[in-house]
Amino acid sequence: MKLIFQSMGKYKWAIFLAIFIKLIGTMTELTLPYILEYMIDHVVPAGNMRDVLLWGLLMFVAAIACRQFNVMANRRAINNAHKVSFDVRQALFKKTANLSGDKFDSFGLPSLISRMTSDSYNVQAAVAQLQSLCVRAPMMLFGGVVMTLLMDWALAMILIVMLPFLICVVFFVSSKGIPLYTGVQKKLDSVVRIMRENITGIRVVKALSKGEFEKRRFAAANEDMARTDMRAGTIMAIPGPFMQLCLNIGLTMVVIFGAIRVNRGQMQPGVILAFLTYFNMINMGVMGLNRIFMSMSKASASADRIDEVISTDDGWEIYLGGENGGGHIRFNNVSFSYGSESRTDADFAGGKRELALENISFSLNKGESLGIIGPTGCGKTTIVNLLMRFYNPDSGSITIDDRDIRSYEKDELRRKFGVVFQNDMVFNDSIKNNIDFGRGISQADLDSAAEDAVASEYIDSLDGKMEYMAAIKGANLSGGQKQRLLVARALAAAPEILILDDSSSALDYKTDSQMRSAIRKNHSDSTLIMIAQRVSSIMGMDHIMVMDNGTCIGYGTHEELMENCPAYRETFEMQTT
């Protein structure tokens, strides 16, 4: 709940105004039964029609004012809640976008999605209720008790005796609700994960006729979440019937003892009618408190999950020490294992860490090129992840321009790169905006980048050319068209370091060769790192690294590796014969 109150602080005066208006509306509502009692017991028996009309008009005005104040307060509360949830989602999105790879992996994409959607909605609902129901319900409860005490304290004691039991039950049950609803949100993470996998891989599911299998898998996760939610809801619903029973017993006792007191002449009959109305208000207040505690239990669990992300260390610490590198890019005995940042040495006890990279060393001068080749899963992309500091190495150092990459600010480091990743993202936007990517690049540079990526010809053939709208994930583009679009994006800002990770796998040999020639000619100042499966794509590089199982098994030029590296020679012969 700390996150909720902190987020509300920015709008404290607007929230205070909504609460104040709600307070006035509720206090006005509490006067209605009192006015009714006074009319029945004092105005009507007097037989003065003028007084009856005046008091009736007063009751009508009070009812209209009550309605207007409550509507105004509710609108302000909803508006404030939207502003608070907007800020929470913005902070969560910003933090998520800046998490290190290891931190991102530890939360998981489905969990981050559910925190951004379901959890932020629960926070929004809680903020709205804190301004409306959290004012109205206690006022109805305790205001009703005060008004009944003022009217007839002896009859009011029936209700006062019951209140401590009701409040204790509500607080006890609500204290059990937070961990239960935390479990519900975790189950929702699993549902979102399966749903996301099926939406992303729907073609594979259909192609392999696995629709029924996936339906059963989703149904199992959905049923698990529903079961957990029902358990939480069942426990949180316990106070409702219990409070209703106690209040109905109290109401019956009020009618019985009230009738006795009226017969004895100890009270007026209008008081009983007012008491019945106040009991109804008190009942609404108690039920409102039950709703509040159910909602707050959900919101507290959701706020804790959101705060867990926002308050986590994003893994980006500035490191001012360390040795100088030598060369433009240098890896010095770098080893790395995924998940190591979020685990302690005790987690690895009894077994060796599974290293994704082990003792990798190489150096590139500015403008040189490095080709990396090797089987799937051998650590090629991991080198890129470490160079861009998505992850921090377990040991060794990485330097750019004689500086440890940990000494760079995030934006300072990332601006050096133009990069195309495997399965990179094409956004639902124009071709122009996909290449520019919000960087404000001139049209001339965009055209030049498209030309170098051998994308101009197909872009010019599209309806609208650069303004042609790409579908989500580039669904209306071929694989080769998407890859050339992504390469154009990487080239557009003339990066200091250009990284192409398997970016030509969908291209024919001729187009691949044309693109590599254009990059060598027009981007010779950029240091190039290219990851490829084809020997033909990297054989002209200044340096070639052959990877296998996280280690470097060959390093040199194409000619040197043909003589000294059997694995490279075997790959070349397989692809050229």
XYZ file of C-alpha atoms in Angstrom:
577
model
C 0.000 0.000 0.000
C 3.017 2.293 0.374
C 3.210 2.659 -3.417
C -0.455 3.709 -3.595
C -0.101 6.466 -1.001
C 3.166 7.679 -2.518
C 1.537 7.896 -5.950
C -1.442 9.785 -4.500
C 0.874 12.404 -2.964
C 1.293 14.237 -6.286
C -2.469 14.897 -6.410
C -3.065 15.387 -2.685
C -5.049 18.628 -3.022
C -7.309 17.245 -5.755
C -7.824 14.095 -3.680
C -8.488 16.168 -0.551
C -11.149 18.162 -2.436
C -12.859 14.946 -3.617
C -12.842 13.580 -0.061
C -14.169 16.876 1.339
C -17.054 16.952 -1.154
C -17.833 13.295 -0.381
C -17.794 14.113 3.319
C -20.340 16.916 2.867
C -22.569 14.680 0.728
C -22.522 11.862 3.298
C -23.191 14.236 6.222
C -26.147 15.667 4.301
C -27.464 12.150 3.724
C -27.229 11.423 7.442
C -29.603 14.319 8.207
C -32.452 12.871 6.125
C -33.748 10.310 8.686
C -33.490 12.953 11.452
C -35.612 15.404 9.415
C -38.133 12.620 8.742
C -38.373 11.775 12.450
C -38.875 15.439 13.381
C -41.648 15.820 10.793
C -43.508 12.689 11.974
C -43.209 13.348 15.697
C -43.426 17.149 15.864
C -44.460 18.918 12.627
C -47.318 16.660 11.437
C -49.062 16.379 14.890
C -49.041 20.214 15.123
C -51.263 20.347 12.022
C -49.545 23.404 10.536
C -49.504 22.812 6.753
C -47.029 25.646 6.204
C -44.458 23.954 8.484
C -45.104 20.592 6.807
C -44.358 22.086 3.395
C -41.250 23.933 4.661
C -39.793 20.821 6.314
C -40.734 18.730 3.269
C -38.951 21.248 1.035
C -35.920 21.115 3.335
C -35.857 17.317 3.087
C -36.166 17.523 -0.732
C -33.294 20.043 -0.979
C -31.148 17.888 1.319
C -31.804 14.812 -0.853
C -30.917 16.693 -4.081
C -27.799 18.221 -2.470
C -26.728 14.792 -1.206
C -27.072 13.323 -4.683
C -25.177 16.166 -6.367
C -22.331 16.158 -3.849
C -21.906 12.387 -4.206
C -21.923 12.525 -8.018
C -19.401 15.371 -8.032
C -17.138 13.569 -5.541
C -17.294 10.288 -7.469
C -16.345 11.984 -10.738
C -13.371 13.681 -9.111
C -12.329 10.445 -7.432
C -12.394 8.527 -10.729
C -10.457 11.296 -12.477
C -7.807 11.312 -9.718
C -7.593 7.510 -9.803
C -6.929 7.587 -13.562
C -4.122 10.117 -13.055
C -2.511 8.028 -10.305
C -2.744 4.777 -12.292
C -1.340 6.589 -15.351
C 1.720 7.630 -13.324
C 2.104 4.120 -11.886
C 1.977 2.524 -15.350
C 4.436 5.090 -16.692
C 6.865 4.415 -13.837
C 6.455 0.653 -14.263
C 6.975 0.849 -18.041
C 10.050 3.066 -17.645
C 11.545 0.718 -15.074
C 10.755 -2.365 -17.165
C 12.373 -0.794 -20.232
C 15.551 -0.140 -18.247
C 15.873 -3.484 -16.457
C 19.012 -5.456 -17.152
C 18.550 -8.692 -19.071
C 19.052 -10.717 -15.913
C 16.469 -8.726 -13.947
C 14.018 -8.921 -16.852
C 14.473 -12.689 -17.020
C 13.915 -13.048 -13.264
C 10.476 -11.400 -13.472
C 9.462 -12.903 -16.801
C 7.543 -11.182 -19.593
C 4.072 -12.632 -18.701
C 4.444 -11.439 -15.100
C 5.479 -7.952 -16.224
C 2.480 -7.807 -18.573
C 0.022 -8.785 -15.815
C 1.593 -6.238 -13.454
C 1.182 -3.558 -16.115
C -2.475 -4.485 -16.764
C -4.316 -6.373 -14.014
C -2.241 -5.108 -11.083
C -2.298 -1.472 -12.207
C -6.093 -1.711 -12.632
C -6.427 -2.997 -9.053
C -4.398 -0.007 -7.867
C -6.631 2.345 -9.857
C -9.774 0.828 -8.321
C -8.284 1.141 -4.836
C -7.409 4.818 -5.304
C -10.969 5.546 -6.463
C -12.410 3.722 -3.455
C -10.067 5.437 -1.013
C -11.632 8.746 -2.046
C -15.269 7.654 -2.098
C -16.192 4.413 -0.384
C -13.505 4.807 2.286
C -15.173 8.084 3.260
C -18.784 7.110 2.799
C -18.714 3.690 4.516
C -17.086 4.793 7.813
C -19.257 7.926 7.888
C -22.390 5.845 7.348
C -21.323 3.457 10.076
C -20.051 5.792 12.776
C -22.242 8.757 11.746
C -25.292 6.506 11.963
C -24.229 5.341 15.428
C -23.767 8.956 16.602
C -27.179 10.008 15.241
C -28.912 7.084 16.934
C -27.167 7.948 20.208
C -28.456 11.508 19.937
C -31.980 10.291 19.292
C -32.197 7.480 21.908
C -29.040 6.265 23.604
C -30.649 3.231 25.237
C -31.846 1.816 21.906
C -28.536 2.681 20.246
C -26.625 0.516 22.746
C -28.032 -2.590 21.004
C -25.978 -1.725 17.927
C -22.906 -0.476 19.793
C -22.528 -3.822 21.587
C -22.352 -5.621 18.194
C -19.900 -3.324 16.437
C -16.640 -4.587 18.048
C -17.414 -8.151 16.948
C -18.172 -7.032 13.403
C -14.992 -4.954 13.114
C -12.789 -7.741 14.531
C -14.150 -10.242 11.989
C -13.536 -7.837 9.092
C -9.945 -7.082 10.127
C -9.089 -10.733 10.801
C -10.379 -11.964 7.448
C -8.846 -9.084 5.490
C -5.433 -9.856 7.024
C -5.674 -13.279 5.356
C -6.686 -11.806 2.015
C -3.430 -10.164 0.871
C -1.349 -13.365 0.531
C -4.317 -15.102 -1.115
C -4.702 -12.408 -3.756
C -0.938 -12.359 -4.293
C -1.285 -16.036 -5.204
C -4.133 -15.200 -7.592
C -1.969 -12.667 -9.444
C 0.869 -15.195 -9.731
C -1.557 -17.715 -11.240
C -2.642 -14.990 -13.651
C 1.000 -14.702 -14.749
C 0.848 -18.329 -15.887
C -2.389 -17.747 -17.787
C -0.909 -14.707 -19.551
C 2.248 -16.689 -20.399
C 0.305 -19.517 -22.067
C -1.968 -17.059 -23.871
C 1.025 -15.077 -25.153
C 2.781 -18.252 -26.333
C -0.316 -19.343 -28.251
C -0.939 -15.957 -29.856
C 2.714 -15.645 -30.883
C 2.959 -19.207 -32.116
C -0.556 -19.617 -33.515
C 0.732 -20.680 -36.951
C 2.825 -23.456 -35.467
C -0.095 -24.608 -33.294
C -2.367 -24.785 -36.340
C 0.261 -26.330 -38.596
C 0.911 -29.167 -36.142
C -2.798 -29.590 -35.272
C -2.086 -28.943 -31.602
C -5.129 -26.745 -31.001
C -6.828 -29.212 -28.642
C -3.590 -29.799 -26.727
C -3.120 -26.047 -26.213
C -6.771 -25.657 -25.184
C -6.271 -28.286 -22.484
C -3.043 -26.624 -21.340
C -4.752 -23.233 -21.109
C -7.798 -24.755 -19.381
C -5.563 -26.306 -16.718
C -3.840 -22.975 -15.982
C -7.153 -21.112 -16.101
C -8.782 -23.608 -13.754
C -5.846 -23.350 -11.352
C -6.208 -19.566 -11.253
C -9.999 -19.770 -10.905
C -9.653 -22.234 -8.025
C -7.210 -19.965 -6.220
C -9.423 -16.939 -6.884
C -12.507 -18.767 -5.600
C -10.658 -19.745 -2.424
C -9.612 -16.150 -1.856
C -13.101 -14.877 -2.640
C -14.731 -17.450 -0.360
C -12.570 -16.497 2.607
C -12.986 -12.771 1.955
C -16.778 -13.213 1.687
C -17.077 -14.655 5.210
C -17.670 -11.306 6.967
C -20.633 -10.347 4.737
C -23.233 -12.939 5.869
C -21.982 -12.750 9.472
C -22.399 -8.974 9.580
C -25.765 -9.183 7.868
C -26.957 -11.707 10.472
C -25.773 -9.550 13.378
C -27.375 -6.429 11.950
C -30.677 -8.204 11.249
C -30.728 -9.509 14.838
C -29.988 -5.984 16.038
C -32.720 -4.560 13.810
C -35.254 -7.052 15.204
C -34.289 -6.134 18.739
C -34.629 -2.417 17.919
C -38.182 -2.952 16.621
C -39.186 -5.042 19.663
C -37.638 -2.817 22.339
C -38.640 0.313 20.424
C -42.278 -0.784 20.379
C -42.132 -1.477 24.118
C -40.683 1.992 24.781
C -43.334 3.639 22.587
C -46.105 1.827 24.486
C -44.577 3.053 27.742
C -44.438 6.575 26.390
C -40.647 6.673 26.639
C -40.107 7.561 22.957
C -41.936 8.744 19.843
C -42.938 6.364 16.988
C -40.991 8.484 14.466
C -37.794 7.552 16.275
C -38.336 3.870 15.388
C -38.751 4.784 11.710
C -35.594 6.915 11.848
C -33.753 4.094 13.637
C -34.741 1.663 10.886
C -33.370 4.059 8.271
C -30.177 4.613 10.256
C -29.782 0.858 10.677
C -30.032 0.508 6.924
C -27.308 3.189 6.555
C -25.164 1.454 9.183
C -25.678 -1.822 7.341
C -24.532 -0.130 4.114
C -21.525 1.231 5.982
C -20.540 -2.177 7.343
C -20.984 -3.860 3.960
C -19.027 -1.003 2.403
C -16.188 -1.652 4.839
C -16.250 -5.297 3.814
C -15.974 -4.261 0.152
C -13.165 -1.881 1.045
C -11.150 -4.575 2.772
C -11.662 -6.978 -0.138
C -10.595 -4.310 -2.635
C -7.690 -3.129 -0.492
C -6.484 -6.709 -0.077
C -6.356 -7.080 -3.859
C -4.818 -3.645 -4.301
C -2.211 -4.209 -1.597
C -1.102 -7.463 -3.217
C -0.990 -5.771 -6.643
C 0.824 -2.686 -5.325
C 3.468 -4.904 -3.724
C 4.002 -6.693 -7.045
C 4.338 -3.388 -8.911
C 6.629 -1.939 -6.254
C 8.775 -5.071 -6.464
C 9.621 -4.090 -10.040
C 9.868 -0.324 -9.524
C 12.080 -0.587 -6.446
C 14.377 -3.296 -7.814
C 17.921 -2.446 -8.785
C 17.967 -2.167 -12.579
C 21.446 -3.702 -12.679
C 23.066 -0.575 -14.122
C 25.778 0.662 -11.797
C 28.520 3.017 -12.905
C 31.944 1.461 -12.350
C 34.761 4.007 -12.275
C 37.762 1.709 -11.769
C 39.337 -0.965 -13.904
C 42.022 -1.306 -16.516
C 42.235 0.364 -19.899
C 41.432 -1.792 -22.881
C 43.429 -1.166 -25.971
C 41.711 -1.068 -29.339
C 38.188 0.083 -30.058
C 36.479 -3.016 -28.623
C 38.165 -5.492 -26.325
C 36.970 -8.623 -24.500
C 39.452 -9.774 -21.872
C 38.889 -13.304 -20.462
C 35.116 -12.819 -20.275
C 33.006 -15.573 -18.717
C 29.259 -15.469 -18.183
C 26.327 -17.615 -17.071
C 22.671 -16.620 -17.408
C 20.910 -15.989 -14.099
C 24.131 -15.480 -12.176
C 23.265 -11.876 -11.179
C 20.126 -12.981 -9.347
C 21.681 -16.040 -7.669
C 24.128 -16.438 -4.839
C 27.027 -18.826 -4.515
C 24.820 -21.055 -2.371
C 22.506 -21.575 -5.358
C 25.400 -23.130 -7.256
C 26.593 -25.335 -4.394
C 27.269 -28.894 -5.389
C 27.594 -28.206 -9.077
C 29.449 -26.167 -11.644
C 27.847 -23.089 -13.128
C 26.628 -23.625 -16.674
C 28.690 -21.060 -18.539
C 27.256 -19.487 -21.670
C 30.716 -18.003 -22.355
C 34.088 -19.068 -20.981
C 37.290 -17.025 -21.179
C 36.441 -15.130 -24.374
C 39.136 -12.666 -25.504
C 39.463 -10.587 -28.676
C 40.275 -7.028 -29.741
C 39.037 -4.883 -32.632
C 40.380 -1.566 -33.862
C 38.033 1.126 -35.098
C 36.612 0.316 -38.524
C 37.585 -3.365 -38.365
C 35.113 -6.186 -38.794
C 34.523 -9.393 -36.875
C 32.484 -12.353 -38.082
C 31.225 -14.852 -35.502
C 30.110 -18.312 -36.584
C 29.183 -21.474 -34.759
C 26.319 -23.872 -34.025
C 23.060 -22.793 -32.415
C 23.387 -22.064 -28.697
C 27.170 -21.726 -28.713
C 27.160 -18.183 -27.260
C 27.288 -15.938 -30.342
C 24.379 -13.680 -29.348
C 25.566 -13.674 -25.732
C 28.664 -11.768 -26.846
C 26.398 -9.036 -28.227
C 24.269 -9.027 -25.058
C 27.369 -8.449 -22.947
C 28.873 -5.835 -25.273
C 25.667 -3.763 -25.086
C 25.524 -4.443 -21.341
C 22.162 -6.142 -21.291
C 23.955 -8.436 -18.844
C 27.134 -8.037 -16.795
C 29.891 -10.658 -17.146
C 30.679 -12.952 -14.235
C 34.379 -12.326 -14.721
C 36.748 -10.542 -17.089
C 36.283 -7.095 -18.611
C 34.820 -5.483 -21.725
C 36.099 -2.111 -22.932
C 35.140 0.359 -25.656
C 37.565 3.157 -26.513
C 39.857 2.127 -23.638
C 36.998 2.439 -21.115
C 35.282 -0.341 -19.213
C 31.704 -0.405 -20.504
C 30.512 -0.258 -16.883
C 31.873 3.299 -16.699
C 29.416 4.537 -19.361
C 26.005 6.025 -18.685
C 23.321 3.900 -20.303
C 22.375 6.312 -23.092
C 26.020 7.175 -23.747
C 26.833 3.509 -24.321
C 23.743 2.536 -26.312
C 24.049 5.492 -28.717
C 27.251 3.944 -30.039
C 25.376 0.989 -31.522
C 23.308 0.221 -34.563
C 21.998 -3.297 -34.153
C 19.815 -5.932 -35.770
C 18.877 -8.797 -33.455
C 17.530 -12.205 -34.300
C 13.716 -12.032 -34.625
C 13.870 -8.249 -34.299
C 10.707 -6.163 -34.122
C 8.921 -4.418 -36.977
C 6.306 -2.069 -35.517
C 2.804 -1.323 -36.741
C 3.885 1.967 -38.301
C 5.099 3.409 -41.590
C 8.295 2.156 -43.232
C 9.776 5.609 -42.638
C 9.005 5.603 -38.912
C 10.267 2.036 -38.562
C 13.640 3.096 -39.969
C 13.777 6.458 -38.188
C 12.550 4.994 -34.876
C 11.932 8.417 -33.329
C 15.525 9.599 -33.783
C 14.751 12.552 -36.051
C 16.949 11.313 -38.901
C 16.819 13.349 -42.109
C 15.012 11.989 -45.161
C 18.290 11.911 -47.100
C 19.916 9.693 -44.486
C 16.841 7.441 -44.365
C 16.981 7.015 -48.139
C 20.711 6.348 -47.992
C 20.280 3.713 -45.285
C 17.543 2.000 -47.304
C 19.814 2.024 -50.335
C 22.720 0.468 -48.426
C 20.402 -2.195 -47.012
C 19.257 -3.032 -50.577
C 15.721 -2.120 -49.496
C 15.054 0.865 -51.778
C 13.820 -1.198 -54.714
C 11.060 -2.988 -52.818
C 10.169 0.126 -50.765
C 9.672 2.123 -53.991
C 7.339 -0.596 -55.283
C 5.060 -0.354 -52.214
C 1.875 1.690 -52.291
C 2.950 4.872 -50.526
C 6.648 3.976 -50.562
C 8.176 5.238 -47.278
C 4.658 5.948 -45.926
C 3.545 2.349 -46.453
C 2.158 0.964 -43.193
C 3.855 -2.172 -41.920
C 1.608 -4.565 -40.013
C 2.364 -5.775 -36.498
C 5.647 -7.730 -36.609
C 5.812 -6.924 -40.327
C 3.185 -9.530 -41.161
C 2.586 -7.888 -44.569
C 6.287 -8.048 -45.479
C 8.346 -11.049 -46.538
C 11.164 -12.341 -44.353
C 13.802 -10.793 -46.605
C 11.981 -7.459 -46.741
C 11.788 -7.320 -42.955
C 15.489 -8.079 -42.567
C 16.488 -5.355 -45.037
C 14.184 -2.891 -43.257
C 15.861 -3.737 -39.937
C 19.339 -3.347 -41.411
C 18.304 0.067 -42.784
C 17.200 1.041 -39.255
C 20.600 0.017 -37.863
C 22.500 1.941 -40.564
C 20.380 5.104 -40.530
C 22.178 6.884 -37.669
C 25.684 6.019 -38.942
C 26.569 4.072 -35.776
C 30.027 3.805 -34.306
C 29.519 0.056 -33.814
C 27.307 -1.946 -36.165
C 26.016 -5.325 -34.995
C 24.206 -7.659 -37.379
C 22.996 -10.809 -35.632
C 21.948 -13.346 -38.271
C 20.409 -10.443 -40.201
C 20.683 -11.951 -43.694
C 19.392 -15.482 -43.168
C 16.295 -14.774 -45.314
C 18.243 -13.111 -48.116
C 19.440 -14.762 -51.285
C 23.213 -14.866 -51.837
C 23.161 -12.032 -54.378
C 21.238 -9.604 -52.160
C 23.363 -10.580 -49.162
C 26.515 -9.858 -51.126
C 25.192 -6.501 -52.381
C 24.292 -5.437 -48.846
C 27.706 -6.407 -47.423
C 29.471 -4.533 -50.237
C 27.417 -1.381 -49.588
C 28.150 -1.560 -45.851
C 31.895 -1.969 -46.445
C 31.910 0.948 -48.892
C 29.656 3.479 -47.132
C 30.107 2.558 -43.460
C 33.820 1.818 -43.334
C 34.212 3.945 -40.197
C 31.867 1.694 -38.258
C 33.301 -1.250 -36.374
C 31.287 -4.235 -37.625
C 30.344 -7.384 -35.720
C 28.369 -9.846 -37.819
C 26.910 -13.113 -36.546
C 26.040 -15.526 -39.317
C 25.434 -19.151 -40.171
C 26.818 -18.779 -43.708
C 30.577 -18.777 -44.175
C 30.040 -16.694 -47.330
C 28.619 -13.859 -45.204
C 31.713 -13.498 -43.025
C 34.656 -14.868 -45.048
C 35.681 -11.339 -46.085
C 35.839 -10.033 -42.498
C 39.077 -8.797 -40.950
C 38.653 -11.283 -38.108
C 36.556 -14.420 -37.753
C 35.731 -16.136 -34.452
C 34.573 -19.745 -34.427
C 32.454 -20.585 -31.367
C 31.476 -23.915 -29.866
C 29.778 -24.538 -26.525
C 30.615 -21.088 -25.158
C 34.303 -21.167 -26.053
C 36.380 -19.798 -28.902
C 37.840 -22.709 -30.894
C 39.256 -20.638 -33.742
C 40.223 -17.021 -34.424
C 41.802 -15.438 -37.495
C 41.170 -14.640 -41.132
C 39.344 -16.943 -43.512
C 42.629 -18.249 -44.916
C 44.140 -18.834 -41.472
C 41.071 -20.689 -40.232
C 40.946 -22.871 -43.334
C 44.432 -24.044 -42.391
C 44.175 -24.159 -38.593
C 40.524 -24.754 -37.612
C 38.996 -28.106 -38.668
C 35.490 -27.085 -37.534
C 35.548 -23.957 -39.725
C 36.973 -25.848 -42.687
C 34.334 -28.537 -42.346
C 31.542 -25.926 -42.242
C 32.942 -24.172 -45.316
C 33.190 -27.414 -47.279
C 29.663 -28.480 -46.302
C 28.238 -25.152 -47.499
C 30.201 -24.917 -50.742
C 30.049 -28.475 -52.069
